[in-house]
Short mmCIF file of C-alpha atoms in Angstrom, two decimals:
data_model
loop_
_atom_site.label_atom_id
_atom_site.label_comp_id
_atom_site.label_asym_id
_atom_site.label_seq_id
_atom_site.Cartn_x
_atom_site.Cartn_y
_atom_site.Cartn_z
CA MET E 1 230.99 296.23 85.05
CA GLY E 2 228.43 299.08 85.07
CA ARG E 3 224.86 299.04 83.90
CA SER E 4 223.94 299.22 80.23
CA VAL E 5 221.65 301.85 78.69
CA LYS E 6 219.07 299.10 78.27
CA GLU E 7 219.09 298.45 82.00
CA ALA E 8 219.18 302.15 82.90
CA LEU E 9 216.05 302.77 80.81
CA SER E 10 214.29 299.62 82.07
CA LEU E 11 213.88 298.24 78.54
CA ARG E 12 212.25 294.89 79.18
CA ASP E 13 211.41 292.26 76.57
CA GLU E 14 207.73 293.23 76.67
CA VAL E 15 208.58 296.64 75.16
CA ARG E 16 210.80 295.19 72.42
CA LEU E 17 209.39 296.10 69.01
CA GLY E 18 211.80 294.43 66.62
CA THR E 19 215.31 294.14 65.21
CA THR E 20 217.28 296.58 63.04
CA SER E 21 217.48 295.22 59.51
CA SER E 22 219.21 295.63 56.17
CA SER E 23 217.63 295.16 52.75
CA PRO E 24 218.38 296.30 49.19
CA ASN E 25 214.75 297.37 48.86
CA LEU E 26 213.89 298.68 52.32
CA GLY E 27 217.25 300.18 53.19
CA SER E 28 219.90 299.82 55.86
CA PRO E 29 220.79 301.91 58.91
CA THR E 30 222.22 305.37 58.20
CA PHE E 31 223.17 308.25 60.44
CA ASP E 32 219.64 309.62 59.88
CA GLU E 33 217.29 306.62 59.71
CA VAL E 34 217.08 303.04 60.96
CA PRO E 35 214.84 300.38 59.36
CA PHE E 36 213.78 297.54 61.65
CA HIS E 37 211.86 294.31 61.27
CA VAL E 38 208.75 294.35 63.44
CA ASP E 39 208.33 291.40 65.76
CA VAL E 40 205.30 289.14 65.44
CA ASP E 41 202.16 290.46 67.16
CA ARG E 42 203.68 293.89 67.82
CA ARG E 43 201.77 296.97 66.58
CA PRO E 44 204.01 300.03 66.99
CA ALA E 45 202.20 303.19 65.93
CA LEU E 46 203.43 306.07 63.84
CA GLY E 47 205.34 308.57 66.00
CA THR E 48 206.31 306.06 68.68
CA TYR E 49 209.56 306.98 70.43
CA VAL E 50 212.09 304.13 70.27
CA ILE E 51 215.51 303.12 71.61
CA VAL E 52 217.98 301.24 69.40
CA VAL E 53 220.66 299.41 71.38
CA SER E 54 224.18 298.70 70.13
CA ASP E 55 227.26 296.57 70.83
CA THR E 56 228.50 299.36 73.06
CA GLU E 57 226.26 298.93 76.07
CA GLU E 58 226.90 302.45 77.30
CA VAL E 59 225.52 303.98 74.07
CA ALA E 60 222.12 303.70 72.39
CA HIS E 61 220.33 305.65 69.68
CA TYR E 62 216.87 307.10 70.16
CA GLY E 63 214.37 308.20 67.56
CA ARG E 64 210.78 308.20 66.38
CA ILE E 65 208.90 305.93 63.94
CA ILE E 66 208.20 307.88 60.76
CA SER E 67 207.13 305.25 58.22
CA GLY E 68 206.48 301.58 57.66
CA THR E 69 205.72 298.95 55.06
CA GLU E 70 204.45 295.39 54.92
CA ASP E 71 205.64 292.97 52.23
CA ASN E 72 203.56 289.94 51.28
CA PRO E 73 204.28 288.22 47.95
CA ARG E 74 201.04 286.26 48.21
CA ALA E 75 199.11 289.56 48.21
CA ASN E 76 200.61 290.98 45.03
CA PRO E 77 197.93 291.81 42.45
CA ALA E 78 198.90 288.97 40.08
CA SER E 79 198.63 286.29 42.78
CA LEU E 80 195.34 287.66 44.05
CA GLN E 81 193.91 287.71 40.51
CA GLN E 82 195.00 284.12 39.87
CA ASN E 83 193.44 282.95 43.13
CA GLN E 84 190.15 284.56 42.15
CA ALA E 85 190.25 283.41 38.53
CA TYR E 86 191.18 279.77 39.17
CA GLN E 87 189.88 279.36 42.71
CA VAL E 88 193.24 277.94 43.75
CA GLY E 89 196.01 278.80 46.10
CA GLN E 90 195.91 280.35 49.53
CA LYS E 91 192.40 281.47 50.42
CA ASP E 92 193.65 283.94 52.99
CA PRO E 93 196.90 285.52 51.74
CA ARG E 94 197.56 286.89 55.22
CA PRO E 95 196.38 284.42 57.88
CA THR E 96 198.37 285.93 60.81
CA ASP E 97 201.46 287.94 61.68
CA ARG E 98 203.20 284.60 62.05
CA ALA E 99 202.80 283.70 58.38
CA PRO E 100 206.35 283.12 57.08
CA HIS E 101 205.76 285.18 53.94
CA VAL E 102 204.57 288.33 55.78
CA THR E 103 207.30 290.86 56.52
CA ARG E 104 206.77 294.17 58.27
CA VAL E 105 209.49 296.82 58.33
CA MET E 106 209.29 300.26 59.92
CA THR E 107 211.72 303.16 59.82
CA ALA E 108 212.72 305.32 62.76
CA GLU E 109 214.37 308.71 62.31
CA VAL E 110 217.52 309.06 64.41
CA LEU E 111 217.17 311.99 66.81
CA GLY E 112 220.22 311.48 69.00
CA GLU E 113 222.23 309.22 71.26
CA ILE E 114 221.95 308.35 74.95
CA HIS E 115 225.26 307.89 76.76
CA LEU E 116 225.71 306.28 80.15
CA SER E 117 228.64 307.43 82.28
CA ASP E 118 230.60 305.26 84.72
CA GLY E 119 228.58 306.82 87.51
CA GLY E 120 225.32 305.79 85.85
CA ASN E 121 224.29 309.28 84.72
CA LYS E 122 222.41 309.50 81.41
CA THR E 123 223.26 312.25 78.93
CA VAL E 124 221.83 313.06 75.51
CA LYS E 125 224.15 313.88 72.61
CA GLU E 126 223.94 314.58 68.90
CA PRO E 127 224.08 311.40 66.79
CA ASN E 128 227.58 310.62 65.49
CA GLN E 129 227.73 306.81 65.52
CA LEU E 130 226.23 304.57 62.85
CA PRO E 131 223.39 302.37 64.17
CA GLN E 132 224.05 298.65 63.73
CA THR E 133 222.01 295.88 62.14
CA GLY E 134 220.63 292.97 64.11
CA LYS E 135 220.10 295.03 67.25
CA GLY E 136 217.02 295.32 69.41
CA VAL E 137 214.54 298.16 69.00
CA TYR E 138 212.50 299.03 72.10
CA GLU E 139 209.63 301.37 72.82
CA LEU E 140 210.79 304.22 75.01
CA PRO E 141 208.89 304.31 78.33
CA ALA E 142 206.50 307.26 78.15
CA ASP E 143 207.67 308.74 81.44
CA LEU E 144 211.13 309.27 79.93
CA ILE E 145 209.89 311.47 77.07
CA PRO E 146 210.07 314.76 79.05
CA TRP E 147 213.68 313.98 80.03
CA LEU E 148 214.53 313.13 76.44
CA GLN E 149 212.84 316.31 75.16
CA ASN E 150 214.42 318.44 77.90
CA ILE E 151 211.01 319.76 78.94
CA PRO E 152 209.44 319.92 82.44
CA ASP E 153 207.93 316.75 83.86
CA SER E 154 205.35 318.62 85.93
CA PRO E 155 202.74 321.31 85.10
CA ASP E 156 204.05 323.25 88.10
CA LYS E 157 207.23 323.94 86.13
CA GLY E 158 205.69 325.22 82.92
CA PHE E 159 202.61 325.49 80.71
CA HIS E 160 200.57 322.28 80.40
CA ILE E 161 199.52 322.50 76.75
CA GLY E 162 198.50 318.92 76.01
CA GLN E 163 199.83 315.40 75.61
CA ILE E 164 202.68 313.90 73.61
CA GLU E 165 201.58 310.59 72.18
CA SER E 166 204.02 307.71 71.74
CA GLY E 167 202.33 304.66 70.34
CA ASN E 168 199.32 303.86 72.51
CA ARG E 169 200.71 305.83 75.43
CA SER E 170 200.72 309.52 76.17
CA ILE E 171 202.27 311.86 78.69
CA ASP E 172 201.72 315.50 79.58
CA PHE E 173 203.45 318.01 77.34
CA VAL E 174 204.63 320.95 79.45
CA LEU E 175 206.17 323.91 77.64
CA PRO E 176 209.06 325.44 79.61
CA MET E 177 208.47 328.84 81.24
CA GLU E 178 211.28 330.38 79.17
CA ALA E 179 209.38 329.80 75.94
CA ILE E 180 206.83 332.60 76.36
CA ALA E 181 209.45 335.28 77.08
CA ARG E 182 211.07 334.44 73.75
CA HIS E 183 207.73 334.69 71.96
CA LEU E 184 205.38 332.20 70.40
CA ALA E 185 203.51 331.86 67.10
CA VAL E 186 200.37 329.75 66.65
CA VAL E 187 199.66 329.03 62.97
CA GLY E 188 197.12 326.91 61.12
CA LYS E 189 194.28 327.19 58.66
CA THR E 190 190.70 327.97 59.71
CA GLY E 191 188.94 325.48 61.96
CA VAL E 192 191.92 323.37 63.06
CA GLY E 193 192.06 324.39 66.73
CA LYS E 194 194.25 327.52 66.89
CA SER E 195 191.86 329.58 68.99
CA TYR E 196 191.17 326.62 71.24
CA ALA E 197 194.91 326.18 71.83
CA VAL E 198 195.33 329.89 72.55
CA GLY E 199 192.60 329.51 75.16
CA VAL E 200 194.63 326.71 76.77
CA LEU E 201 197.73 328.91 76.75
CA ILE E 202 195.79 331.77 78.35
CA GLU E 203 194.56 329.41 81.07
CA GLU E 204 198.13 328.36 81.77
CA LEU E 205 199.43 331.93 81.88
CA VAL E 206 196.70 332.86 84.36
CA ARG E 207 197.44 329.76 86.44
CA HIS E 208 201.02 330.97 86.81
CA GLY E 209 199.92 334.53 87.62
CA ILE E 210 201.22 336.12 84.40
CA PRO E 211 199.05 339.08 83.26
CA ILE E 212 197.72 339.03 79.69
CA ILE E 213 196.71 341.83 77.34
CA ALA E 214 194.91 340.42 74.29
CA PHE E 215 193.59 342.06 71.14
CA ASP E 216 190.63 340.02 69.97
CA VAL E 217 189.38 340.37 66.38
CA LEU E 218 186.81 337.57 66.31
CA GLY E 219 185.61 337.47 69.92
CA ASP E 220 187.39 334.18 70.61
CA VAL E 221 188.75 335.30 74.00
CA VAL E 222 185.65 337.00 75.43
CA ASN E 223 184.25 333.97 77.28
CA ALA E 224 187.64 332.85 78.57
CA ALA E 225 188.35 336.34 79.95
CA GLU E 226 185.05 336.26 81.87
CA ASP E 227 185.63 332.74 83.18
CA LEU E 228 189.12 333.63 84.41
CA GLY E 229 188.01 336.75 86.28
CA GLY E 230 189.46 339.10 83.69
CA ARG E 231 187.94 342.11 81.99
CA ASN E 232 186.60 342.60 78.48
CA PHE E 233 186.82 346.00 76.82
CA ARG E 234 185.53 347.34 73.54
CA ALA E 235 187.89 349.66 71.67
CA GLY E 236 186.44 353.14 71.19
CA GLU E 237 183.85 352.72 73.93
CA ASP E 238 185.46 351.83 77.26
CA PHE E 239 188.97 351.36 75.88
CA ARG E 240 190.93 354.39 74.66
CA VAL E 241 194.59 355.33 74.77
CA PRO E 242 196.06 358.61 76.08
CA TYR E 243 197.14 360.51 73.00
CA SER E 244 200.15 362.05 74.79
CA VAL E 245 202.05 358.79 75.51
CA ILE E 246 201.50 356.65 72.41
CA GLY E 247 204.48 358.01 70.49
CA LEU E 248 204.86 360.43 67.59
CA SER E 249 204.49 358.08 64.62
CA GLU E 250 201.38 356.49 66.13
CA PHE E 251 199.83 359.87 66.93
CA LEU E 252 200.46 361.15 63.39
CA GLY E 253 198.67 358.04 62.12
CA PHE E 254 195.49 359.40 63.73
CA VAL E 255 195.85 362.77 61.95
CA PRO E 256 195.60 362.29 58.16
CA ASN E 257 196.48 364.68 55.38
CA LEU E 258 199.01 366.91 57.14
CA THR E 259 201.40 368.68 54.80
CA SER E 260 205.13 368.21 55.38
CA ASP E 261 205.38 371.69 57.01
CA GLN E 262 202.38 371.00 59.22
CA SER E 263 203.70 367.57 60.16
CA GLU E 264 207.05 369.08 61.19
CA LEU E 265 205.39 371.61 63.51
CA VAL E 266 203.10 368.96 65.02
CA SER E 267 206.10 366.70 65.60
CA LEU E 268 208.03 369.38 67.48
CA ALA E 269 204.99 370.24 69.61
CA TYR E 270 204.12 366.61 70.31
CA GLU E 271 207.63 365.90 71.58
CA VAL E 272 207.17 368.59 74.25
CA ILE E 273 203.78 367.15 75.28
CA PHE E 274 205.14 363.58 75.23
CA ASN E 275 207.98 364.42 77.61
CA LYS E 276 205.62 366.32 79.90
CA ALA E 277 203.17 363.41 79.92
CA PHE E 278 205.81 360.87 80.94
CA ASN E 279 207.16 363.20 83.62
CA ASN E 280 203.64 363.33 85.05
CA LEU E 281 203.33 359.58 84.74
CA GLU E 282 206.60 359.04 86.59
CA ALA E 283 205.54 361.43 89.37
CA THR E 284 201.86 360.55 89.83
CA GLY E 285 201.17 357.42 87.80
CA GLU E 286 198.52 359.37 85.87
CA VAL E 287 198.32 361.41 82.67
CA ASP E 288 195.73 364.11 82.04
CA ILE E 289 196.87 366.53 79.35
CA SER E 290 194.06 368.16 77.43
CA ILE E 291 194.22 368.34 73.66
CA LYS E 292 194.16 372.12 74.11
CA SER E 293 197.68 371.89 75.53
CA LEU E 294 198.91 370.32 72.30
CA ILE E 295 196.97 372.83 70.18
CA ASN E 296 198.59 375.73 72.04
CA GLU E 297 202.02 374.14 71.68
CA ILE E 298 201.58 373.72 67.91
CA GLN E 299 200.59 377.36 67.54
CA SER E 300 203.50 378.46 69.74
CA VAL E 301 206.02 376.44 67.71
CA GLY E 302 204.56 377.84 64.48
CA ALA E 303 204.98 381.39 65.75
CA GLU E 304 208.59 380.71 66.81
CA PHE E 305 209.47 379.53 63.31
CA GLY E 306 207.64 382.42 61.63
CA GLN E 307 204.94 380.04 60.37
CA ALA E 308 201.99 381.13 62.47
CA ALA E 309 199.52 380.55 59.65
CA VAL E 310 200.84 377.02 59.01
CA GLY E 311 200.75 376.35 62.74
CA GLY E 312 197.16 377.54 62.95
CA ARG E 313 196.02 375.26 60.14
CA ALA E 314 197.93 372.30 61.64
CA ALA E 315 196.37 372.96 65.05
CA ARG E 316 192.86 372.99 63.56
CA ARG E 317 193.49 369.69 61.73
CA VAL E 318 194.80 368.05 64.91
CA GLU E 319 191.90 369.31 67.00
CA THR E 320 189.32 368.16 64.44
CA ALA E 321 190.96 364.71 64.10
CA PHE E 322 191.08 364.27 67.87
CA ASN E 323 187.46 365.32 68.42
CA ARG E 324 186.26 362.92 65.74
CA ASN E 325 188.36 359.99 66.96
CA ARG E 326 186.82 357.64 69.50
CA LEU E 327 190.06 355.77 70.15
CA LEU E 328 192.06 358.57 71.80
CA SER E 329 191.72 360.15 75.23
CA PRO E 330 193.43 363.09 76.98
CA LYS E 331 193.98 361.08 80.16
CA THR E 332 194.93 357.70 81.54
CA GLU E 333 191.97 355.35 81.20
CA ASN E 334 190.70 353.03 83.92
CA TRP E 335 191.74 349.95 81.95
CA LEU E 336 195.41 350.75 82.49
CA SER E 337 195.13 350.42 86.26
CA GLU E 338 193.49 347.03 85.81
CA VAL E 339 196.51 345.58 84.00
CA ALA E 340 198.09 344.91 87.40
CA GLU E 341 194.83 343.82 89.01
CA LYS E 342 193.11 341.57 86.49
CA PRO E 343 194.56 338.28 85.17
CA ILE E 344 193.59 339.20 81.61
CA ILE E 345 192.58 342.35 79.77
CA ASN E 346 190.86 341.46 76.50
CA VAL E 347 190.22 344.23 74.00
CA PHE E 348 187.65 343.49 71.31
CA ILE E 349 188.51 345.26 68.04
CA GLY E 350 186.41 343.29 65.57
CA HIS E 351 183.99 346.19 64.98
CA LEU E 352 186.75 348.54 63.81
CA SER E 353 188.10 348.99 60.30
CA GLN E 354 191.48 347.42 59.69
CA GLN E 355 193.09 350.86 59.61
CA GLN E 356 191.60 351.62 63.03
CA ARG E 357 192.71 348.23 64.35
CA ASN E 358 196.26 348.88 63.22
CA LEU E 359 196.26 352.29 64.87
CA ILE E 360 194.87 351.18 68.22
CA VAL E 361 197.07 348.08 68.42
CA GLY E 362 200.21 349.98 67.43
CA ALA E 363 199.48 352.86 69.80
CA THR E 364 198.70 350.57 72.73
CA ALA E 365 201.75 348.40 72.12
CA ARG E 366 204.03 351.45 72.05
CA MET E 367 202.51 352.82 75.25
CA LEU E 368 202.61 349.50 77.11
CA GLN E 369 206.25 348.89 76.33
CA ALA E 370 207.15 352.42 77.41
CA LEU E 371 205.26 351.93 80.67
CA ARG E 372 206.87 348.55 81.21
CA LYS E 373 210.36 350.04 80.76
CA ARG E 374 209.53 352.44 83.58
CA GLU E 375 208.14 349.63 85.80
CA LYS E 376 204.70 351.28 85.80
CA ILE E 377 203.00 348.01 84.86
CA PRO E 378 203.98 344.40 85.62
CA PRO E 379 205.55 341.97 83.14
CA PHE E 380 202.84 340.67 80.82
CA VAL E 381 202.09 338.64 77.69
CA PHE E 382 200.78 340.46 74.60
CA VAL E 383 198.38 338.25 72.58
CA LEU E 384 197.51 339.34 69.03
CA ASP E 385 194.95 337.52 66.89
CA GLU E 386 194.97 337.67 63.06
CA ALA E 387 198.58 338.82 63.26
CA HIS E 388 199.08 338.82 59.47
CA PHE E 389 196.87 341.91 59.21
CA PHE E 390 199.12 343.84 61.59
CA LEU E 391 202.43 342.45 60.32
CA PRO E 392 201.87 341.89 56.59
CA SER E 393 204.44 340.37 54.25
CA GLY E 394 205.79 341.79 51.02
CA GLY E 395 207.10 345.04 52.43
CA GLU E 396 203.63 346.43 53.17
CA ILE E 397 203.70 348.77 56.17
CA THR E 398 200.79 349.44 58.49
CA PRO E 399 200.69 351.81 61.51
CA SER E 400 201.34 348.79 63.74
CA THR E 401 204.09 347.11 61.72
CA TYR E 402 207.12 349.03 62.98
CA VAL E 403 205.87 349.09 66.56
CA ILE E 404 205.16 345.38 66.92
CA ARG E 405 208.25 344.40 64.94
CA GLU E 406 210.39 346.49 67.30
CA MET E 407 208.46 345.19 70.30
CA ILE E 408 209.16 341.58 69.30
CA ARG E 409 212.83 342.36 68.82
CA THR E 410 213.32 344.05 72.21
CA ALA E 411 210.42 342.99 74.46
CA ARG E 412 212.26 340.06 76.03
CA HIS E 413 214.57 342.52 77.77
CA ASP E 414 211.53 344.31 79.20
CA ALA E 415 209.96 341.04 80.48
CA ILE E 416 207.20 341.10 77.85
CA GLY E 417 206.14 337.91 76.10
CA ILE E 418 204.32 337.93 72.77
CA ALA E 419 201.95 335.36 71.25
CA LEU E 420 200.95 335.84 67.62
CA ILE E 421 198.09 333.89 66.01
CA THR E 422 197.57 333.64 62.26
CA GLN E 423 195.73 331.48 59.77
CA SER E 424 197.95 332.76 56.94
CA PRO E 425 201.67 332.71 57.80
CA SER E 426 202.55 333.26 54.11
CA SER E 427 200.79 336.66 54.37
CA MET E 428 202.80 337.60 57.45
CA ASP E 429 206.18 339.30 57.89
CA LYS E 430 208.62 336.39 57.64
CA GLN E 431 211.24 338.00 59.85
CA VAL E 432 208.74 338.38 62.67
CA LEU E 433 207.70 334.75 62.31
CA LEU E 434 211.32 333.67 62.53
CA THR E 435 211.84 335.79 65.64
CA CYS E 436 209.13 333.85 67.47
CA ASN E 437 211.24 331.18 69.11
CA THR E 438 208.44 328.67 69.66
CA ARG E 439 205.94 327.66 66.97
CA VAL E 440 202.70 325.71 67.38
CA VAL E 441 201.81 324.47 63.90
CA PHE E 442 198.38 323.07 63.09
CA ALA E 443 197.20 321.82 59.68
CA LEU E 444 198.31 324.19 56.92
CA ASP E 445 197.78 324.62 53.21
CA PRO E 446 200.82 323.92 50.97
CA ASP E 447 201.76 327.58 50.38
CA ASP E 448 201.81 328.32 54.10
CA LEU E 449 203.58 325.04 54.82
CA ARG E 450 206.45 325.96 52.49
CA LEU E 451 207.05 329.14 54.46
CA VAL E 452 206.83 327.49 57.88
CA SER E 453 208.88 324.39 57.00
CA GLY E 454 212.19 326.22 57.32
CA THR E 455 211.42 327.33 60.87
CA MET E 456 210.70 323.99 62.52
CA GLY E 457 214.08 322.57 63.48
CA ASP E 458 214.68 318.88 62.84
CA VAL E 459 211.15 317.94 61.76
CA SER E 460 211.54 315.05 59.31
CA GLU E 461 210.23 315.31 55.76
CA GLU E 462 207.76 312.54 56.55
CA MET E 463 206.35 314.43 59.54
CA MET E 464 206.29 317.65 57.52
CA SER E 465 204.34 315.97 54.73
CA ARG E 466 201.60 315.04 57.21
CA ILE E 467 201.01 318.58 58.47
CA PRO E 468 198.24 319.35 55.91
CA LYS E 469 196.35 316.30 57.23
CA LEU E 470 196.83 316.83 60.96
CA ALA E 471 193.68 316.11 62.94
CA LYS E 472 191.84 319.02 64.52
CA GLY E 473 193.35 319.80 67.90
CA THR E 474 196.72 318.27 67.06
CA ALA E 475 199.81 320.38 66.40
CA ILE E 476 203.55 320.08 65.96
CA VAL E 477 205.35 322.17 68.58
CA SER E 478 208.94 323.20 67.90
CA SER E 479 211.37 325.53 69.62
CA ALA E 480 215.04 326.32 70.10
CA THR E 481 217.01 323.32 71.37
CA ASP E 482 217.69 324.95 74.73
CA ILE E 483 213.93 325.15 75.31
CA MET E 484 212.82 321.90 73.71
CA ARG E 485 215.24 319.37 72.24
CA HIS E 486 213.09 318.11 69.34
CA PRO E 487 209.76 319.03 67.72
CA ALA E 488 206.86 317.01 69.10
CA LEU E 489 203.39 316.02 67.97
CA VAL E 490 201.05 317.32 70.66
CA ARG E 491 197.36 316.74 71.22
CA ILE E 492 196.01 319.93 72.83
CA ARG E 493 194.42 319.28 76.21
CA LYS E 494 190.80 319.98 77.06
CA ARG E 495 190.03 323.55 78.04
CA LYS E 496 188.60 324.58 81.40
CA THR E 497 187.13 327.84 80.07
CA ARG E 498 184.41 328.37 77.51
CA GLU E 499 185.33 328.70 73.86
CA GLY E 500 184.50 331.69 71.74
CA ALA E 501 181.66 331.85 69.27
CA PRO E 502 181.39 328.58 67.28
CA THR E 503 181.49 328.49 63.50
CA PRO E 504 177.88 329.12 62.42
CA ASN E 505 175.79 326.61 60.47
CA LEU E 506 174.76 328.79 57.54
CA ALA E 507 171.68 326.72 56.71
CA GLU E 508 170.41 327.11 60.28
CA GLU E 509 171.26 330.81 60.33
CA VAL E 510 169.32 331.42 57.11
CA THR E 511 166.32 329.56 58.54
CA LYS E 512 166.44 331.67 61.72
CA TRP E 513 166.65 334.85 59.66
CA ARG E 514 163.65 333.93 57.54
CA GLU E 515 161.58 333.10 60.62
CA GLN E 516 162.30 336.55 62.03
CA GLN E 517 161.29 338.45 58.90
CA VAL E 518 157.91 340.03 58.46
CA PHE E 519 156.89 340.22 54.81
#
């Protein structure tokens, strides 16, 4: 006779938590949940992973504790009031766990089944058998959690984000490498640890040699970029994009108030310049096409169509817009060559208006994907903070919306990963959020939680209800089942790099300001 699942998992008596139970009030086992009586002196914690054995020794259920209750008739309000009023009865209504009137019952959600083959191999399957009453419930050994979750058991095989906690034990949570190529969203309200977690992710990407290009609205990545040997840029000062390779729609976004006739002539001329620029890029790896080349092309196209006057006015508008714009350049900037050399390129855009942010992010994203398709830059991860401003919900379109939406849809095939960070998922394009295969969810307000709840796989209602109260630095991570079998509660690990600017103490800031004033 072969081994049982209990033996294969080394489930000893010291890890036994209790016995599956049945009660009219507290419920009986179903295909989804299993109530169990908790043994005396055992203290299983919320979220503990458990194994429920059965008559069939080759099959056991596994799950996670999601709720619990303690029943004590001597502690009901009426009995307690009588004891106080008449000074009679049991002085201590709960002397110990061994008191015969104290009953503790917890409920575990059923996540799946473990099957043991004749050869002793363990496999995980969807639950299809009904758990039985009167059977032992055991705490799953922590070192088996990665196997059960189908995630790496070593940081060398993925991104070490934090720890999964099971009862009083924890084990490293390592996100599989495949997750980042299928995109990731980090969501949570202000001050819950999103930026800190993104810093951890950036550290892990750098550790594995994956280049990063980040757009930083609040300055959260500046210190980490320095600590990791990366490079910080400031949009409009030492970071500009070549106008000739950003794409037509993005270029037109920099030139306001063109008439339809003018826009048509500019579009025809820009297409010529765009093709010329990429031919140069393919041949030399550089682009240097003066704005005068585009101006001449616009005038030439206008003359060809018998609209020389329209072409002249369009050319003047384009030239004026270009000369006044600090975000565009006629040539390839130095930062582009550093994409392959530096572990992280961080572009600060917090000083720009939102319209300018949308334009520079959209233009850069378009250019980077085009360069990646031509193997001019290495595979990389695109990190975008405050993503709801660039990908708004409700049908609102910004200059970056179409570009990033298309990038998310196709980037995997170009070996580009995308990480989006937002404190307001309800304000963000829902389709984009759904396209991000992995989600790291911190504490959320109810409106945002309603939107996110449908994207988190088999998270139980009980776990979902606790999201608004998640502790700072703790998140629920969920992904497609081929990346990660079940959502997990993860405590984000400690960072090795410095954080960004801390949230200011307004009282202290006001005091400093007053001390600096001369009246």
